[in-house]
PDB file of C-alpha atoms in Angstrom:
ATOM      1  CA  MET A 542      21.237 -24.056 -12.401  1.00  0.00           C
ATOM      2  CA  ALA A 543      20.475 -20.641 -10.942  1.00  0.00           C
ATOM      3  CA  SER A 544      16.834 -19.747 -10.342  1.00  0.00           C
ATOM      4  CA  PRO A 545      14.760 -18.070 -13.081  1.00  0.00           C
ATOM      5  CA  MET A 546      12.410 -16.501 -10.250  1.00  0.00           C
ATOM      6  CA  LYS A 547      14.089 -12.836  -8.967  1.00  0.00           C
ATOM      7  CA  ASN A 548      12.574 -10.011  -6.299  1.00  0.00           C
ATOM      8  CA  LEU A 549      10.050  -7.800  -7.920  1.00  0.00           C
ATOM      9  CA  LEU A 550      12.646  -4.649  -6.559  1.00  0.00           C
ATOM     10  CA  ARG A 551      14.123  -5.117 -10.101  1.00  0.00           C
ATOM     11  CA  ASP A 552      11.341  -4.057 -12.318  1.00  0.00           C
ATOM     12  CA  PRO A 553       9.957  -0.880 -10.999  1.00  0.00           C
ATOM     13  CA  ALA A 554       7.470  -0.087 -13.440  1.00  0.00           C
ATOM     14  CA  ARG A 555       5.903  -4.289 -12.592  1.00  0.00           C
ATOM     15  CA  TYR A 556       6.473  -3.263  -8.779  1.00  0.00           C
ATOM     16  CA  VAL A 557       3.909  -0.115  -9.664  1.00  0.00           C
ATOM     17  CA  GLN A 558       1.605  -1.741 -11.247  1.00  0.00           C
ATOM     18  CA  SER A 559       0.801  -4.858  -8.686  1.00  0.00           C
ATOM     19  CA  PHE A 560       1.235  -2.016  -5.571  1.00  0.00           C
ATOM     20  CA  ARG A 561      -1.338  -0.308  -7.634  1.00  0.00           C
ATOM     21  CA  VAL A 562      -3.707  -3.757  -8.054  1.00  0.00           C
ATOM     22  CA  PHE A 563      -2.684  -4.201  -4.810  1.00  0.00           C
ATOM     23  CA  LEU A 564      -3.964  -1.230  -3.900  1.00  0.00           C
ATOM     24  CA  ALA A 565      -7.987  -1.026  -5.576  1.00  0.00           C
ATOM     25  CA  LYS A 566      -8.727  -5.435  -4.597  1.00  0.00           C
ATOM     26  CA  SER A 567      -7.613  -4.643  -0.561  1.00  0.00           C
ATOM     27  CA  THR A 568      -8.826  -1.991   2.348  1.00  0.00           C
ATOM     28  CA  GLU A 569      -5.264  -1.370   2.612  1.00  0.00           C
ATOM     29  CA  HIS A 570      -5.606   2.561   2.022  1.00  0.00           C
ATOM     30  CA  GLN A 571      -9.691   2.075   3.960  1.00  0.00           C
ATOM     31  CA  SER A 572      -7.779   0.733   6.842  1.00  0.00           C
ATOM     32  CA  MET A 573      -5.150   3.688   6.921  1.00  0.00           C
ATOM     33  CA  GLN A 574      -8.091   6.355   6.106  1.00  0.00           C
ATOM     34  CA  GLU A 575      -9.549   5.564   9.408  1.00  0.00           C
ATOM     35  CA  PHE A 576      -6.782   5.599  11.598  1.00  0.00           C
ATOM     36  CA  MET A 577      -6.358   8.688  10.311  1.00  0.00           C
ATOM     37  CA  GLU A 578      -9.516  10.082  10.689  1.00  0.00           C
ATOM     38  CA  ARG A 579     -10.484   8.603  13.777  1.00  0.00           C
ATOM     39  CA  GLN A 580      -7.337   7.897  16.366  1.00  0.00           C
ATOM     40  CA  LEU A 581      -4.550  10.204  14.464  1.00  0.00           C
ATOM     41  CA  PRO A 582      -6.160  13.734  16.408  1.00  0.00           C
ATOM     42  CA  ALA A 583      -5.295  11.752  19.260  1.00  0.00           C
ATOM     43  CA  VAL A 584      -1.484  11.287  18.497  1.00  0.00           C
ATOM     44  CA  ILE A 585      -0.736  14.578  17.273  1.00  0.00           C
ATOM     45  CA  THR A 586      -2.225  16.169  19.782  1.00  0.00           C
ATOM     46  CA  SER A 587       1.332  17.284  20.934  1.00  0.00           C
ATOM     47  CA  ILE A 588       3.428  17.614  18.984  1.00  0.00           C
ATOM     48  CA  GLY A 589       2.576  21.153  18.205  1.00  0.00           C
ATOM     49  CA  ASN A 590       2.072  22.882  20.395  1.00  0.00           C
ATOM     50  CA  GLY A 591       4.130  26.958  21.481  1.00  0.00           C
ATOM     51  CA  LYS A 592       5.612  25.466  17.741  1.00  0.00           C
ATOM     52  CA  SER A 593       5.796  28.727  15.130  1.00  0.00           C
ATOM     53  CA  ALA A 594       6.438  25.881  12.412  1.00  0.00           C
ATOM     54  CA  ILE A 595       5.106  21.969  12.459  1.00  0.00           C
ATOM     55  CA  ASN A 596       8.183  20.019  10.623  1.00  0.00           C
ATOM     56  CA  ILE A 597       6.793  16.990   9.738  1.00  0.00           C
ATOM     57  CA  LEU A 598       9.453  13.852   7.848  1.00  0.00           C
ATOM     58  CA  SER A 599       7.145  11.361   5.069  1.00  0.00           C
ATOM     59  CA  ILE A 600      10.160   8.336   5.042  1.00  0.00           C
ATOM     60  CA  GLY A 601       8.304   6.481   1.907  1.00  0.00           C
ATOM     61  CA  GLY A 602       5.440   8.428   1.082  1.00  0.00           C
ATOM     62  CA  GLY A 603       4.552   6.982  -1.954  1.00  0.00           C
ATOM     63  CA  ALA A 604       1.782   9.645  -4.401  1.00  0.00           C
ATOM     64  CA  GLY A 605       1.207  11.150  -1.275  1.00  0.00           C
ATOM     65  CA  GLU A 606      -2.384  10.186  -0.620  1.00  0.00           C
ATOM     66  CA  ILE A 607      -2.015   9.467   3.342  1.00  0.00           C
ATOM     67  CA  ASP A 608       0.932  12.167   3.816  1.00  0.00           C
ATOM     68  CA  LEU A 609      -2.734  14.728   2.913  1.00  0.00           C
ATOM     69  CA  LEU A 610      -4.818  13.162   4.931  1.00  0.00           C
ATOM     70  CA  ILE A 611      -2.320  12.909   7.550  1.00  0.00           C
ATOM     71  CA  LEU A 612      -1.412  17.543   7.130  1.00  0.00           C
ATOM     72  CA  SER A 613      -5.231  18.128   6.913  1.00  0.00           C
ATOM     73  CA  LYS A 614      -5.854  16.224  10.626  1.00  0.00           C
ATOM     74  CA  VAL A 615      -2.328  18.214  11.683  1.00  0.00           C
ATOM     75  CA  GLN A 616      -4.038  21.071  10.060  1.00  0.00           C
ATOM     76  CA  ALA A 617      -7.115  20.951  11.861  1.00  0.00           C
ATOM     77  CA  ARG A 618      -5.323  20.737  15.400  1.00  0.00           C
ATOM     78  CA  TYR A 619      -3.368  23.007  15.098  1.00  0.00           C
ATOM     79  CA  PRO A 620      -5.214  26.416  12.637  1.00  0.00           C
ATOM     80  CA  GLY A 621      -3.099  28.294  10.180  1.00  0.00           C
ATOM     81  CA  VAL A 622       0.820  27.291  12.084  1.00  0.00           C
ATOM     82  CA  ALA A 623       3.223  26.816   9.224  1.00  0.00           C
ATOM     83  CA  ILE A 624       3.970  23.097   8.627  1.00  0.00           C
ATOM     84  CA  ASN A 625       7.577  22.760   6.659  1.00  0.00           C
ATOM     85  CA  ASN A 626       6.302  18.544   5.017  1.00  0.00           C
ATOM     86  CA  ASP A 627       9.714  16.837   3.920  1.00  0.00           C
ATOM     87  CA  VAL A 628       9.149  13.483   1.843  1.00  0.00           C
ATOM     88  CA  VAL A 629      11.308  10.715   1.789  1.00  0.00           C
ATOM     89  CA  GLU A 630      11.017   8.698  -1.875  1.00  0.00           C
ATOM     90  CA  PRO A 631      12.794   6.729  -3.731  1.00  0.00           C
ATOM     91  CA  SER A 632      10.826   6.736  -6.849  1.00  0.00           C
ATOM     92  CA  ALA A 633      10.477   9.353  -9.377  1.00  0.00           C
ATOM     93  CA  ASP A 634       6.593   8.739 -11.271  1.00  0.00           C
ATOM     94  CA  GLN A 635       5.373   8.711  -7.222  1.00  0.00           C
ATOM     95  CA  ILE A 636       7.311  11.902  -6.415  1.00  0.00           C
ATOM     96  CA  SER A 637       5.376  12.825 -10.035  1.00  0.00           C
ATOM     97  CA  LYS A 638       1.939  11.939  -8.384  1.00  0.00           C
ATOM     98  CA  TYR A 639       2.304  13.440  -5.400  1.00  0.00           C
ATOM     99  CA  LYS A 640       3.056  17.197  -6.737  1.00  0.00           C
ATOM    100  CA  GLU A 641       0.600  16.123  -9.322  1.00  0.00           C
ATOM    101  CA  ARG A 642      -2.455  15.682  -6.548  1.00  0.00           C
ATOM    102  CA  VAL A 643      -0.965  18.520  -4.087  1.00  0.00           C
ATOM    103  CA  ALA A 644      -1.498  20.997  -7.065  1.00  0.00           C
ATOM    104  CA  ALA A 645      -5.090  19.671  -7.542  1.00  0.00           C
ATOM    105  CA  THR A 646      -5.360  19.935  -3.574  1.00  0.00           C
ATOM    106  CA  SER A 647      -6.585  23.430  -2.015  1.00  0.00           C
ATOM    107  CA  ASP A 648      -5.877  24.555   1.456  1.00  0.00           C
ATOM    108  CA  LEU A 649      -2.278  23.203   1.595  1.00  0.00           C
ATOM    109  CA  GLY A 650      -1.446  26.787   1.781  1.00  0.00           C
ATOM    110  CA  ASN A 651       0.694  26.990   5.182  1.00  0.00           C
ATOM    111  CA  VAL A 652       2.723  23.324   3.953  1.00  0.00           C
ATOM    112  CA  LYS A 653       5.466  24.138   2.314  1.00  0.00           C
ATOM    113  CA  PHE A 654       6.312  20.491   0.188  1.00  0.00           C
ATOM    114  CA  THR A 655       9.959  19.316   0.029  1.00  0.00           C
ATOM    115  CA  TRP A 656      10.714  16.144  -1.594  1.00  0.00           C
ATOM    116  CA  HIS A 657      13.911  14.166  -1.680  1.00  0.00           C
ATOM    117  CA  GLU A 658      14.311  11.423  -4.405  1.00  0.00           C
ATOM    118  CA  GLU A 659      16.317   8.864  -2.128  1.00  0.00           C
ATOM    119  CA  THR A 660      15.854   6.278   0.474  1.00  0.00           C
ATOM    120  CA  ALA A 661      15.626   6.433   3.992  1.00  0.00           C
ATOM    121  CA  TYR A 662      19.522   5.450   3.761  1.00  0.00           C
ATOM    122  CA  GLU A 663      20.819   7.660   1.188  1.00  0.00           C
ATOM    123  CA  TYR A 664      19.064  10.556   3.045  1.00  0.00           C
ATOM    124  CA  GLU A 665      20.330   9.621   7.064  1.00  0.00           C
ATOM    125  CA  SER A 666      23.941   8.880   5.002  1.00  0.00           C
ATOM    126  CA  ARG A 667      23.196  12.051   3.128  1.00  0.00           C
ATOM    127  CA  MET A 668      22.397  14.229   6.558  1.00  0.00           C
ATOM    128  CA  ASN A 669      25.252  12.436   8.064  1.00  0.00           C
ATOM    129  CA  ALA A 670      27.956  13.250   4.861  1.00  0.00           C
ATOM    130  CA  GLU A 671      26.222  16.920   5.309  1.00  0.00           C
ATOM    131  CA  LYS A 672      27.112  16.512   9.721  1.00  0.00           C
ATOM    132  CA  LYS A 673      23.085  17.886   9.838  1.00  0.00           C
ATOM    133  CA  SER A 674      20.326  16.272  11.734  1.00  0.00           C
ATOM    134  CA  LYS A 675      17.593  18.523  11.780  1.00  0.00           C
ATOM    135  CA  LYS A 676      15.008  17.810  14.616  1.00  0.00           C
ATOM    136  CA  TRP A 677      10.940  16.853  13.637  1.00  0.00           C
ATOM    137  CA  ASP A 678       7.855  17.077  14.676  1.00  0.00           C
ATOM    138  CA  PHE A 679       6.086  14.476  13.725  1.00  0.00           C
ATOM    139  CA  ILE A 680       7.853  11.516  11.385  1.00  0.00           C
ATOM    140  CA  HIS A 681       6.559   8.596   9.746  1.00  0.00           C
ATOM    141  CA  MET A 682       7.149   4.875   7.767  1.00  0.00           C
ATOM    142  CA  ILE A 683       4.201   3.413   6.808  1.00  0.00           C
ATOM    143  CA  GLN A 684       5.116   0.455   5.207  1.00  0.00           C
ATOM    144  CA  VAL A 685       7.941   1.475   4.400  1.00  0.00           C
ATOM    145  CA  LEU A 686      10.334  -0.814   6.852  1.00  0.00           C
ATOM    146  CA  TYR A 687      10.786  -3.404   4.612  1.00  0.00           C
ATOM    147  CA  TYR A 688      13.125  -2.262   2.862  1.00  0.00           C
ATOM    148  CA  VAL A 689      15.829  -0.619   4.623  1.00  0.00           C
ATOM    149  CA  LYS A 690      18.542  -2.818   5.035  1.00  0.00           C
ATOM    150  CA  ASP A 691      18.849  -2.607   8.264  1.00  0.00           C
ATOM    151  CA  ILE A 692      15.795  -2.568  10.098  1.00  0.00           C
ATOM    152  CA  PRO A 693      16.652  -1.452  13.913  1.00  0.00           C
ATOM    153  CA  ALA A 694      19.826   1.155  12.642  1.00  0.00           C
ATOM    154  CA  THR A 695      16.977   3.301  10.611  1.00  0.00           C
ATOM    155  CA  ILE A 696      14.128   2.548  13.332  1.00  0.00           C
ATOM    156  CA  ARG A 697      16.881   4.288  16.144  1.00  0.00           C
ATOM    157  CA  TYR A 698      18.453   6.785  13.267  1.00  0.00           C
ATOM    158  CA  PHE A 699      14.813   8.030  12.826  1.00  0.00           C
ATOM    159  CA  HIS A 700      14.212   8.136  16.784  1.00  0.00           C
ATOM    160  CA  SER A 701      16.735  10.285  16.928  1.00  0.00           C
ATOM    161  CA  LEU A 702      15.548  13.085  15.178  1.00  0.00           C
ATOM    162  CA  LEU A 703      12.574  13.173  17.022  1.00  0.00           C
ATOM    163  CA  GLU A 704      11.974  16.665  18.621  1.00  0.00           C
ATOM    164  CA  ALA A 705      10.340  16.148  22.840  1.00  0.00           C
ATOM    165  CA  GLN A 706       7.164  16.598  22.644  1.00  0.00           C
ATOM    166  CA  ALA A 707       7.339  14.138  19.162  1.00  0.00           C
ATOM    167  CA  LYS A 708       6.129  10.908  17.582  1.00  0.00           C
ATOM    168  CA  LEU A 709       7.271   8.352  15.627  1.00  0.00           C
ATOM    169  CA  LEU A 710       4.602   6.685  13.724  1.00  0.00           C
ATOM    170  CA  ILE A 711       5.491   3.443  11.951  1.00  0.00           C
ATOM    171  CA  ILE A 712       2.723   0.708  10.337  1.00  0.00           C
ATOM    172  CA  VAL A 713       3.307  -2.581   9.102  1.00  0.00           C
ATOM    173  CA  VAL A 714       1.895  -5.358   8.425  1.00  0.00           C
ATOM    174  CA  SER A 715       0.101  -7.479  11.318  1.00  0.00           C
ATOM    175  CA  GLU A 716       1.656 -10.557  13.099  1.00  0.00           C
ATOM    176  CA  THR A 717      -2.240 -11.255  13.234  1.00  0.00           C
ATOM    177  CA  SER A 718      -2.432 -11.448   9.342  1.00  0.00           C
ATOM    178  CA  GLY A 719      -2.373 -13.569   6.330  1.00  0.00           C
ATOM    179  CA  TRP A 720       1.309 -12.037   5.910  1.00  0.00           C
ATOM    180  CA  GLU A 721       2.933 -13.751   9.072  1.00  0.00           C
ATOM    181  CA  THR A 722       1.502 -16.396   7.746  1.00  0.00           C
ATOM    182  CA  LEU A 723       2.859 -17.200   3.876  1.00  0.00           C
ATOM    183  CA  TRP A 724       6.849 -15.169   4.697  1.00  0.00           C
ATOM    184  CA  LYS A 725       7.177 -17.085   7.710  1.00  0.00           C
ATOM    185  CA  LYS A 726       6.579 -20.783   5.608  1.00  0.00           C
ATOM    186  CA  TYR A 727       8.037 -19.497   2.226  1.00  0.00           C
ATOM    187  CA  GLY A 728       9.469 -16.280   2.440  1.00  0.00           C
ATOM    188  CA  SER A 729      13.271 -18.458   1.475  1.00  0.00           C
ATOM    189  CA  SER A 730      12.157 -19.608  -1.466  1.00  0.00           C
ATOM    190  CA  PHE A 731      11.384 -16.362  -2.845  1.00  0.00           C
ATOM    191  CA  PRO A 732      13.575 -14.245  -3.992  1.00  0.00           C
ATOM    192  CA  LEU A 733      14.577 -11.483  -1.839  1.00  0.00           C
ATOM    193  CA  ASN A 734      17.737  -9.923  -3.208  1.00  0.00           C
ATOM    194  CA  ASP A 735      19.544  -7.107  -0.291  1.00  0.00           C
ATOM    195  CA  ALA A 736      17.035  -4.167  -0.804  1.00  0.00           C
ATOM    196  CA  CYS A 737      13.445  -5.975   0.209  1.00  0.00           C
ATOM    197  CA  CYS A 738      12.759  -8.061   3.680  1.00  0.00           C
ATOM    198  CA  TYR A 739       9.877  -9.463   5.931  1.00  0.00           C
ATOM    199  CA  ILE A 740       8.935  -7.748   8.644  1.00  0.00           C
ATOM    200  CA  SER A 741       5.500  -7.840  10.587  1.00  0.00           C
ATOM    201  CA  SER A 742       4.345  -5.691  13.631  1.00  0.00           C
ATOM    202  CA  ALA A 743       6.362  -8.849  16.289  1.00  0.00           C
ATOM    203  CA  ASP A 744       9.144  -7.567  14.413  1.00  0.00           C
ATOM    204  CA  ILE A 745       9.035  -4.119  15.261  1.00  0.00           C
ATOM    205  CA  LYS A 746       7.814  -4.627  18.476  1.00  0.00           C
ATOM    206  CA  ARG A 747      10.938  -6.725  19.647  1.00  0.00           C
ATOM    207  CA  ILE A 748      12.969  -3.867  17.925  1.00  0.00           C
ATOM    208  CA  LEU A 749      11.955  -1.201  20.421  1.00  0.00           C
ATOM    209  CA  ASP A 750      11.654  -3.136  22.957  1.00  0.00           C
ATOM    210  CA  SER A 751      15.055  -3.847  22.414  1.00  0.00           C
ATOM    211  CA  ALA A 752      16.065  -0.961  22.507  1.00  0.00           C
ATOM    212  CA  GLY A 753      13.724   0.533  25.343  1.00  0.00           C
ATOM    213  CA  LEU A 754      11.914   2.668  23.327  1.00  0.00           C
ATOM    214  CA  LYS A 755       8.265   3.362  24.701  1.00  0.00           C
ATOM    215  CA  HIS A 756       5.481   2.936  21.996  1.00  0.00           C
ATOM    216  CA  GLN A 757       1.810   1.894  21.619  1.00  0.00           C
ATOM    217  CA  LEU A 758       0.217  -0.622  19.704  1.00  0.00           C
ATOM    218  CA  HIS A 759      -2.681   0.312  16.876  1.00  0.00           C
ATOM    219  CA  GLU A 760      -4.609  -2.868  15.052  1.00  0.00           C
ATOM    220  CA  LEU A 761      -6.164  -2.298  12.104  1.00  0.00           C
ATOM    221  CA  PRO A 762      -8.704  -4.367  10.441  1.00  0.00           C
ATOM    222  CA  SER A 763      -8.118  -5.056   6.251  1.00  0.00           C
ATOM    223  CA  HIS A 764      -8.590  -7.993   4.231  1.00  0.00           C
ATOM    224  CA  MET A 765      -7.901  -8.105   0.311  1.00  0.00           C
ATOM    225  CA  ASP A 766      -9.863 -10.018  -2.231  1.00  0.00           C
ATOM    226  CA  ILE A 767      -7.943 -12.929  -4.132  1.00  0.00           C
ATOM    227  CA  THR A 768      -9.979 -14.650  -6.069  1.00  0.00           C
ATOM    228  CA  SER A 769      -8.206 -13.405  -9.240  1.00  0.00           C
ATOM    229  CA  CYS A 770      -5.476 -15.312  -8.599  1.00  0.00           C
ATOM    230  CA  PHE A 771      -6.988 -18.399  -8.570  1.00  0.00           C
ATOM    231  CA  ILE A 772      -8.019 -17.319 -12.526  1.00  0.00           C
ATOM    232  CA  GLU A 773      -5.710 -19.010 -15.139  1.00  0.00           C
ATOM    233  CA  GLY A 774      -3.836 -16.146 -16.742  1.00  0.00           C
ATOM    234  CA  ASP A 775      -5.948 -12.980 -14.859  1.00  0.00           C
ATOM    235  CA  LYS A 776      -3.825 -10.588 -15.288  1.00  0.00           C
ATOM    236  CA  ASP A 777      -4.364  -8.362 -12.118  1.00  0.00           C
ATOM    237  CA  GLY A 778      -4.001 -12.688 -10.377  1.00  0.00           C
ATOM    238  CA  GLU A 779      -0.450 -12.420 -11.979  1.00  0.00           C
ATOM    239  CA  LEU A 780       0.500  -8.880 -10.812  1.00  0.00           C
ATOM    240  CA  LEU A 781      -1.493 -10.335  -7.367  1.00  0.00           C
ATOM    241  CA  LEU A 782       0.323 -12.658  -6.446  1.00  0.00           C
ATOM    242  CA  ASP A 783       3.669 -10.967  -6.932  1.00  0.00           C
ATOM    243  CA  PHE A 784       2.802  -8.405  -5.045  1.00  0.00           C
ATOM    244  CA  LEU A 785       2.101 -11.027  -2.589  1.00  0.00           C
ATOM    245  CA  THR A 786       5.329 -13.246  -2.743  1.00  0.00           C
ATOM    246  CA  GLU A 787       7.315  -9.820  -4.094  1.00  0.00           C
ATOM    247  CA  THR A 788       8.822 -11.876  -7.094  1.00  0.00           C
ATOM    248  CA  CYS A 789       8.604 -10.874 -11.157  1.00  0.00           C
ATOM    249  CA  GLU A 790       6.712 -13.071 -13.290  1.00  0.00           C
ATOM    250  CA  PHE A 791       5.404 -16.013  -9.877  1.00  0.00           C
ATOM    251  CA  SER A 792       3.476 -17.787 -11.904  1.00  0.00           C
ATOM    252  CA  LYS A 793       5.765 -18.056 -14.571  1.00  0.00           C
ATOM    253  CA  THR A 794       9.356 -18.601 -13.554  1.00  0.00           C
ATOM    254  CA  ALA A 795       8.160 -20.144  -9.858  1.00  0.00           C
ATOM    255  CA  PRO A 796       8.872 -23.521 -10.117  1.00  0.00           C
ATOM    256  CA  PRO A 797       5.854 -25.883 -10.594  1.00  0.00           C
ATOM    257  CA  GLU A 798       5.631 -27.344  -7.094  1.00  0.00           C
ATOM    258  CA  LEU A 799       6.498 -23.906  -5.372  1.00  0.00           C
ATOM    259  CA  LYS A 800       3.487 -22.897  -7.132  1.00  0.00           C
ATOM    260  CA  CYS A 801       1.444 -25.033  -5.930  1.00  0.00           C
ATOM    261  CA  GLN A 802       2.094 -25.255  -2.309  1.00  0.00           C
ATOM    262  CA  VAL A 803       1.636 -21.586  -1.977  1.00  0.00           C
ATOM    263  CA  MET A 804      -1.370 -22.035  -3.632  1.00  0.00           C
ATOM    264  CA  GLU A 805      -2.149 -23.654  -1.491  1.00  0.00           C
ATOM    265  CA  GLU A 806      -1.341 -22.206   1.599  1.00  0.00           C
ATOM    266  CA  LEU A 807      -3.181 -18.570   0.031  1.00  0.00           C
ATOM    267  CA  ARG A 808      -6.731 -20.594   0.492  1.00  0.00           C
ATOM    268  CA  LYS A 809      -5.768 -22.176   4.266  1.00  0.00           C
ATOM    269  CA  PRO A 810      -7.405 -19.676   7.555  1.00  0.00           C
ATOM    270  CA  GLU A 811      -4.533 -18.599   8.431  1.00  0.00           C
ATOM    271  CA  CYS A 812      -3.863 -16.535   4.945  1.00  0.00           C
ATOM    272  CA  SER A 813      -8.318 -16.689   3.791  1.00  0.00           C
ATOM    273  CA  GLU A 814     -11.493 -17.151   4.924  1.00  0.00           C
ATOM    274  CA  GLU A 815     -13.807 -17.722   1.750  1.00  0.00           C
ATOM    275  CA  ARG A 816     -16.798 -15.528   1.521  1.00  0.00           C
ATOM    276  CA  ASP A 817     -19.450 -15.279  -1.144  1.00  0.00           C
ATOM    277  CA  GLY A 818     -17.252 -17.822  -3.214  1.00  0.00           C
ATOM    278  CA  LYS A 819     -14.409 -15.554  -3.155  1.00  0.00           C
ATOM    279  CA  VAL A 820     -11.615 -15.979  -1.515  1.00  0.00           C
ATOM    280  CA  ILE A 821     -10.586 -13.000   0.524  1.00  0.00           C
ATOM    281  CA  PHE A 822      -6.912 -12.639   2.176  1.00  0.00           C
ATOM    282  CA  ASN A 823      -6.230 -11.176   5.660  1.00  0.00           C
ATOM    283  CA  ASN A 824      -4.328  -8.290   4.597  1.00  0.00           C
ATOM    284  CA  ASN A 825      -4.614  -6.514   9.031  1.00  0.00           C
ATOM    285  CA  LEU A 826      -1.917  -3.833   9.487  1.00  0.00           C
ATOM    286  CA  SER A 827      -0.687  -2.629  12.905  1.00  0.00           C
ATOM    287  CA  VAL A 828      -0.013   0.845  13.584  1.00  0.00           C
ATOM    288  CA  ILE A 829       2.795   1.571  16.015  1.00  0.00           C
ATOM    289  CA  VAL A 830       3.562   4.940  17.680  1.00  0.00           C
ATOM    290  CA  VAL A 831       6.465   5.680  19.116  1.00  0.00           C
ATOM    291  CA  GLU A 832       7.965   8.719  21.711  1.00  0.00           C
ATOM    292  CA  PRO A 833      10.227  10.560  22.248  1.00  0.00           C
TER     293      PRO A 833
END
């Protein structure tokens, strides 16, 4: 009998819902913002040297919160220099939110935005078909490599588009996070389709090392309040469980034994700690900066 469990990405509306709950319950964006404020300026010191325009490629730009923060740092480092910011994002809903955010933000006069409603793979295929290989001064892939079919090939392709002074910035979950423990143990029981796979900083480092690509690693502490996952029938809790397992309606469709094991795992110290009666999941991230 086929399992009733289905991958969360098959229901885009529920995916976006669960992602929003995840952002509300976690310090994900705060951790990234802190990195962009404190450490990004050092990463981008040379990307625009001597250039009349800086070309930035955002892979999986989402609704643009982090992208606009990155742009503000590039503007601060290179005041008045024109910036071409291309965004590759498959979700029309996210692109429309990104455009709203741009419209509501001042000081973007020197930035030209181009949105491509497509996946990283579709972008690569289109560029190859059009025999184009535009070079970029800064490429970032933030929490996006879980959704590409061939991770080493994707990294190689986008790395090949870097200018001489450029940088490729990748953010994924850290090998020290609760995600690593949960997915190493139960990932094979979750309904991953070919559009989604689990990777952490350990996998990315292996790929970069075997390709001989120089990189630096920064660890970002982050956590997420998953207390609501343990409250039967709690809507936010159910959406968070969907996000943690990449499974649509996990609490209703998972076999009882699997559900029980996952709930137990989430409470273990390898995944979470109990603080003031709350269950706090380790959501640590890794930022990997790859040299040209």
